[in-house]
C-alpha angles and dihedrals in degrees: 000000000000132000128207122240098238094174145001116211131189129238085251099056125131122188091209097184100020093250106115134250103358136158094247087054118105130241127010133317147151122207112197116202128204138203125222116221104172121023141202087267124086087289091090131151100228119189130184133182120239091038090197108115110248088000118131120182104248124239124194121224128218106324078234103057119061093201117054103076122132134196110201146170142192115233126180145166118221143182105233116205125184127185113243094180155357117207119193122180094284109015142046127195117201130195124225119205138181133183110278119221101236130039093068116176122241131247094241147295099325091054133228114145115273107214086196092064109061128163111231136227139215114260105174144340119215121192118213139181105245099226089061093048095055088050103042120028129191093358096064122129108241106224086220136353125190117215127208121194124195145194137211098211105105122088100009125209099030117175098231093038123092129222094035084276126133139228130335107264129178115227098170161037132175132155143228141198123204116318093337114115093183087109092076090074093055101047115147104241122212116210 
């Protein structure tokens, strides 16, 4: 039902060899690459509503008949893809992600919250010179990395959410450039 944007290309680009977004290509151009984290195997992310085990949503028939009332839920398996990052010729941004605390999958069709099948957010994006990248690893300085912070205090009690908390809510943004955590002190708050 959906694609992924895997690259934008400019009017000007030129796949010199036929192997895709490379450095000798010419023109511009930005790949952006994905993980899976679950797969059309039986490593799913199922999801059902209502997540209660063995619970349906009542509706309620016609006022005038006593006995056509349903109880029903939607129940579904899905593959779940997330970018972990897009390269251009000279930069690369990469995102960074961590299990959430709410939106837990389910155990199957007939509910109940499943702790081993968490969604992810974003945590940061840090953005790199690629050749720095390349010749540093993991030890190279991000030019610039944008943080997001989050709270659990919307929407308590909700039935896939641990702790008795509620819904993943961001409550922040700052920036940073380099090395230099100063940023920090001028985050844009959320209320």
């Amino acid at each position: 039902h959906s694609y992924l944007l895997t690259a934008v290309l400019s009017p000007d680009y030129v796949d010199r060899t036929g192997d895709g977004i490379t450095d000798d290509d010419l023109g511009n151009a930005v790949k952006i690459n994905y993980s899976r984290i679950y797969d059309e195997s039986s490593n799913t992310y199922k999801w059902r509503v209502p997540v209660q085990q063995n619970k349906a949503r009542y509706q309620a028939g016609y006022e005038s008949k006593s006995d056509d009332d349903k109880g029903t839920y939607l129940y579904g398996e899905k593959e779940v893809w997330y970018t972990h990052s897009i390269e251009s010729r000279n930069m690369v941004a990469q995102f960074y992600i961590s299990d959430r605390a709410d939106s837990y999958g389910v155990s199957g069709e007939n509910g109940g919250m499943n702790s081993s099948r968490p969604l992810k957010k974003l945590d940061k994006i840090s953005l790199y010179s690629k050749a720095d990248l390349i010749n540093n690893g993991n030890q190279a300085v991000p030019i610039k990395t944008v943080h997001f912070e989050y709270g659990y205090d919307l929407c308590k009690d909700l039935p896939n959410q641990m702790n008795n908390g509620g819904k993943l809510t961001l409550e922040k943004i700052y920036f940073t450039y380099g090395n230099n955590e100063r940023g920090k002190l001028n985050a844009y708050k959320f209320g």
